[in-house]
Amino acid sequence: MKVDGKPFRSIWLEPDGWSVAAIDQRRLPHEFIVARMTDVEAAADAISTMLVRGAPLIGATAAYGVALAMRTDGSDAALDRAYEVLIATRPTAINLKWALDEMRRALAPLQPAARGAAAYARAGEIAEQDVAINRQIAQHGIALIEAALAKKQPGEPVNILTHCNAGWLATVDWGTATAPIYLAHDRSLAVHVWVDETRPRNQGASLTAWELGHHGVPHTVIADNTGGHLMQHGMVDLAIVGTDRVTANGDVCNKIGTYLKALAAHDNGVPFYVALPSPTIDFTVDDGVRQIPIEQRAADEVATMTGRTADGRIETVRVVPAGSPVANYAFDVTPSRLVTALITERGVLKADRTALGRAFPERIASR
Ligand code: MRU
């Protein structure tokens, strides 16, 4: 996707052929800064501090983190250590484990001296595969937007609600939830996006709005509590969100607040779609509510807000009384019964075990 007319991905290999660059998402939308990672610790730090975030990008970063480790030491001990350091960074998005398992599968059979080059090759494939998958999600998802548009009055846009950032910044390129939206916009279909601000870290207000704005997609940022009201008044035609982990029976774990949007959508007959690449499916887990570990993050993310002052400074201010306890659950689970369909690279599927198993039989076999 483009930033000021220049094509960018969220992560890439630098021209030196070994160091890894990524857009620092903690600084957007106020500053566009590229960070350079030169060792596995830097990759792990980038994931845990949310310099990079979003399930597919976390996976790609972890893959490059293993490559950075293997570059200087291809031993079994270094491979194990890289796996351990990276897997400990964030608990909820399953793409992290998927990417690390892929790296281990590719590297373990090789001699240590061959692992550096092989690790960069596999990490590059994982990144390219993510882009290809998201393009396919776009192709399948656009049909849903076209169907909604067919029901609108001439000239009226399809209003799509999204939560958090499942845009190109959360992936290597295109995004998952945003992929059909970008494709629709590029094909001159009239779309308008309601962007949930997504407290506490404001990935919607800071990242999704920034992305959509740079690509010229009409959008409006709303406070997190607004979606239900809009749905009651016929102002949302469909919702599309991303996900950090989908269980074998189609439960969807995503950024905190997604469940409430799904409930409101269900109550108002608004289709609720979840866009995902297959590495986000965890076939080892059935019951999302009870089995998926929900990350709890620092209280400061809730207790403070960061933004740009009128004179251009970036400042953090406290919005909670000093001494008030704070809880910061980062994700919630939407039961499959509230999900209209899953938009995957292999088509639009029912959110259930049969449909997922039929579409991705090789993933069940390798469980
Ligand atoms: O905590 P984050 O910002 O990593 O959470 C990200 C989300 O919840 C996204 O919606 C999800 O990873 C899907 S990204 C394509």
mmCIF file of N, CA and C and ligand atoms in Angstrom, residues 50 52-56 58 90 93 163-167 170-171 175-177 201 203 207 241-244 253-256 258 275 277 295 297 330-331, ligand 1:
data_model
loop_
_atom_site.group_PDB
_atom_site.id
_atom_site.type_symbol
_atom_site.label_atom_id
_atom_site.label_comp_id
_atom_site.label_asym_id
_atom_site.label_seq_id
_atom_site.Cartn_x
_atom_site.Cartn_y
_atom_site.Cartn_z
ATOM 1 N N MET A 50 4.840 -3.779 20.788
ATOM 2 C CA MET A 50 3.872 -3.430 19.752
ATOM 3 C C MET A 50 4.380 -2.374 18.769
ATOM 4 N N VAL A 52 5.591 -3.561 16.157
ATOM 5 C CA VAL A 52 4.783 -4.271 15.165
ATOM 6 C C VAL A 52 3.668 -4.983 15.916
ATOM 7 N N ARG A 53 2.519 -5.142 15.257
ATOM 8 C CA ARG A 53 1.404 -5.830 15.911
ATOM 9 C C ARG A 53 0.469 -6.302 14.809
ATOM 10 N N GLY A 54 -0.611 -6.976 15.231
ATOM 11 C CA GLY A 54 -1.490 -7.598 14.245
ATOM 12 C C GLY A 54 -0.990 -9.015 14.002
ATOM 13 N N ALA A 55 -1.912 -9.980 14.058
ATOM 14 C CA ALA A 55 -1.517 -11.393 14.077
ATOM 15 C C ALA A 55 -0.575 -11.800 12.920
ATOM 16 N N PRO A 56 -0.926 -11.511 11.661
ATOM 17 C CA PRO A 56 -0.026 -11.963 10.586
ATOM 18 C C PRO A 56 1.346 -11.285 10.626
ATOM 19 N N ILE A 58 2.879 -10.164 13.308
ATOM 20 C CA ILE A 58 3.619 -10.766 14.426
ATOM 21 C C ILE A 58 4.295 -12.060 13.942
ATOM 22 N N ARG A 90 3.987 -12.553 22.957
ATOM 23 C CA ARG A 90 2.546 -12.266 23.088
ATOM 24 C C ARG A 90 1.795 -13.597 23.017
ATOM 25 N N ALA A 93 -2.295 -14.243 19.649
ATOM 26 C CA ALA A 93 -2.298 -14.468 18.197
ATOM 27 C C ALA A 93 -1.557 -15.770 17.876
ATOM 28 N N HIS A 163 -13.238 -2.986 13.376
ATOM 29 C CA HIS A 163 -12.749 -2.806 14.746
ATOM 30 C C HIS A 163 -11.246 -3.042 14.755
ATOM 31 N N CYS A 164 -10.540 -2.300 15.580
ATOM 32 C CA CYS A 164 -9.085 -2.421 15.705
ATOM 33 C C CYS A 164 -8.423 -2.107 14.360
ATOM 34 N N ASN A 165 -7.261 -2.658 14.138
ATOM 35 C CA ASN A 165 -6.615 -2.513 12.836
ATOM 36 C C ASN A 165 -6.313 -3.887 12.287
ATOM 37 N N ALA A 166 -7.108 -4.298 11.318
ATOM 38 C CA ALA A 166 -6.824 -5.510 10.561
ATOM 39 C C ALA A 166 -6.519 -5.069 9.139
ATOM 40 N N GLY A 167 -5.765 -3.992 9.047
ATOM 41 C CA GLY A 167 -5.393 -3.401 7.776
ATOM 42 C C GLY A 167 -4.001 -3.831 7.358
ATOM 43 N N ALA A 170 -1.321 -4.451 9.906
ATOM 44 C CA ALA A 170 -1.419 -5.640 10.772
ATOM 45 C C ALA A 170 -0.931 -6.896 10.060
ATOM 46 N N THR A 171 -0.677 -6.752 8.762
ATOM 47 C CA THR A 171 -0.229 -7.887 7.948
ATOM 48 C C THR A 171 1.073 -7.437 7.261
ATOM 49 N N GLY A 175 -3.754 -6.171 4.347
ATOM 50 C CA GLY A 175 -4.657 -6.385 5.477
ATOM 51 C C GLY A 175 -5.564 -7.563 5.231
ATOM 52 N N THR A 176 -6.343 -7.904 6.259
ATOM 53 C CA THR A 176 -7.328 -8.974 6.092
ATOM 54 C C THR A 176 -8.717 -8.350 5.961
ATOM 55 N N ALA A 177 -9.210 -7.730 7.040
ATOM 56 C CA ALA A 177 -10.535 -7.090 6.962
ATOM 57 C C ALA A 177 -10.554 -5.985 5.914
ATOM 58 N N ARG A 201 -5.589 1.091 23.060
ATOM 59 C CA ARG A 201 -4.424 1.552 22.301
ATOM 60 C C ARG A 201 -4.796 2.296 21.022
ATOM 61 N N GLN A 203 -5.956 1.439 18.042
ATOM 62 C CA GLN A 203 -5.450 0.991 16.732
ATOM 63 C C GLN A 203 -6.364 1.435 15.593
ATOM 64 N N LEU A 207 -4.335 3.879 13.479
ATOM 65 C CA LEU A 207 -3.734 3.107 12.390
ATOM 66 C C LEU A 207 -4.695 2.897 11.220
ATOM 67 N N VAL A 241 -14.250 -7.690 10.486
ATOM 68 C CA VAL A 241 -13.154 -7.549 11.445
ATOM 69 C C VAL A 241 -12.086 -8.588 11.124
ATOM 70 N N GLY A 242 -10.930 -8.430 11.746
ATOM 71 C CA GLY A 242 -9.869 -9.427 11.648
ATOM 72 C C GLY A 242 -9.941 -10.364 12.834
ATOM 73 N N THR A 243 -8.910 -11.161 13.021
ATOM 74 C CA THR A 243 -8.883 -12.068 14.164
ATOM 75 C C THR A 243 -7.450 -12.485 14.484
ATOM 76 N N ASP A 244 -7.249 -12.814 15.735
ATOM 77 C CA ASP A 244 -5.943 -13.285 16.207
ATOM 78 C C ASP A 244 -5.894 -14.797 16.344
ATOM 79 N N CYS A 253 -11.390 -15.132 18.180
ATOM 80 C CA CYS A 253 -10.753 -14.264 19.173
ATOM 81 C C CYS A 253 -10.205 -13.038 18.453
ATOM 82 N N ASN A 254 -10.547 -11.877 18.938
ATOM 83 C CA ASN A 254 -10.049 -10.634 18.313
ATOM 84 C C ASN A 254 -9.966 -9.546 19.377
ATOM 85 N N LYS A 255 -9.518 -8.392 18.963
ATOM 86 C CA LYS A 255 -9.318 -7.258 19.876
ATOM 87 C C LYS A 255 -10.525 -7.033 20.776
ATOM 88 N N ILE A 256 -10.265 -6.701 22.020
ATOM 89 C CA ILE A 256 -11.322 -6.497 23.005
ATOM 90 C C ILE A 256 -12.392 -5.532 22.448
ATOM 91 N N THR A 258 -14.696 -6.659 20.227
ATOM 92 C CA THR A 258 -15.258 -7.285 19.017
ATOM 93 C C THR A 258 -16.561 -8.019 19.347
ATOM 94 N N ALA A 275 -12.463 -11.754 8.567
ATOM 95 C CA ALA A 275 -11.493 -12.070 7.506
ATOM 96 C C ALA A 275 -10.235 -12.637 8.153
ATOM 97 N N PRO A 277 -6.443 -15.174 7.397
ATOM 98 C CA PRO A 277 -5.589 -16.097 6.649
ATOM 99 C C PRO A 277 -5.559 -17.424 7.396
ATOM 100 N N GLU A 295 -4.465 -12.139 26.483
ATOM 101 C CA GLU A 295 -3.379 -11.288 26.972
ATOM 102 C C GLU A 295 -3.937 -10.175 27.861
ATOM 103 N N ARG A 297 -2.564 -6.609 29.394
ATOM 104 C CA ARG A 297 -1.439 -5.700 29.189
ATOM 105 C C ARG A 297 -1.377 -4.656 30.304
ATOM 106 N N ALA A 330 -6.839 -7.618 26.603
ATOM 107 C CA ALA A 330 -6.567 -7.135 25.242
ATOM 108 C C ALA A 330 -7.448 -7.778 24.170
ATOM 109 N N PHE A 331 -8.051 -8.913 24.467
ATOM 110 C CA PHE A 331 -8.827 -9.639 23.445
ATOM 111 C C PHE A 331 -10.103 -10.194 24.052
HETATM 112 O O1 MRU B 1 -3.135 -6.104 19.924
HETATM 113 P P1 MRU B 1 -3.066 -6.045 18.424
HETATM 114 O O2 MRU B 1 -3.038 -4.652 17.883
HETATM 115 O O3 MRU B 1 -1.938 -6.904 17.880
HETATM 116 O O4 MRU B 1 -4.411 -6.710 17.969
HETATM 117 C C1 MRU B 1 -4.673 -6.850 16.598
HETATM 118 C C2 MRU B 1 -6.019 -7.295 16.288
HETATM 119 O O5 MRU B 1 -6.804 -7.621 17.132
HETATM 120 C C3 MRU B 1 -6.330 -7.441 14.851
HETATM 121 O O6 MRU B 1 -7.661 -7.131 14.587
HETATM 122 C C4 MRU B 1 -6.032 -8.901 14.483
HETATM 123 O O7 MRU B 1 -4.697 -9.217 14.795
HETATM 124 C C5 MRU B 1 -6.254 -9.182 13.082
HETATM 125 S S1 MRU B 1 -4.950 -8.512 12.132
HETATM 126 C C6 MRU B 1 -5.140 -8.877 10.510
#
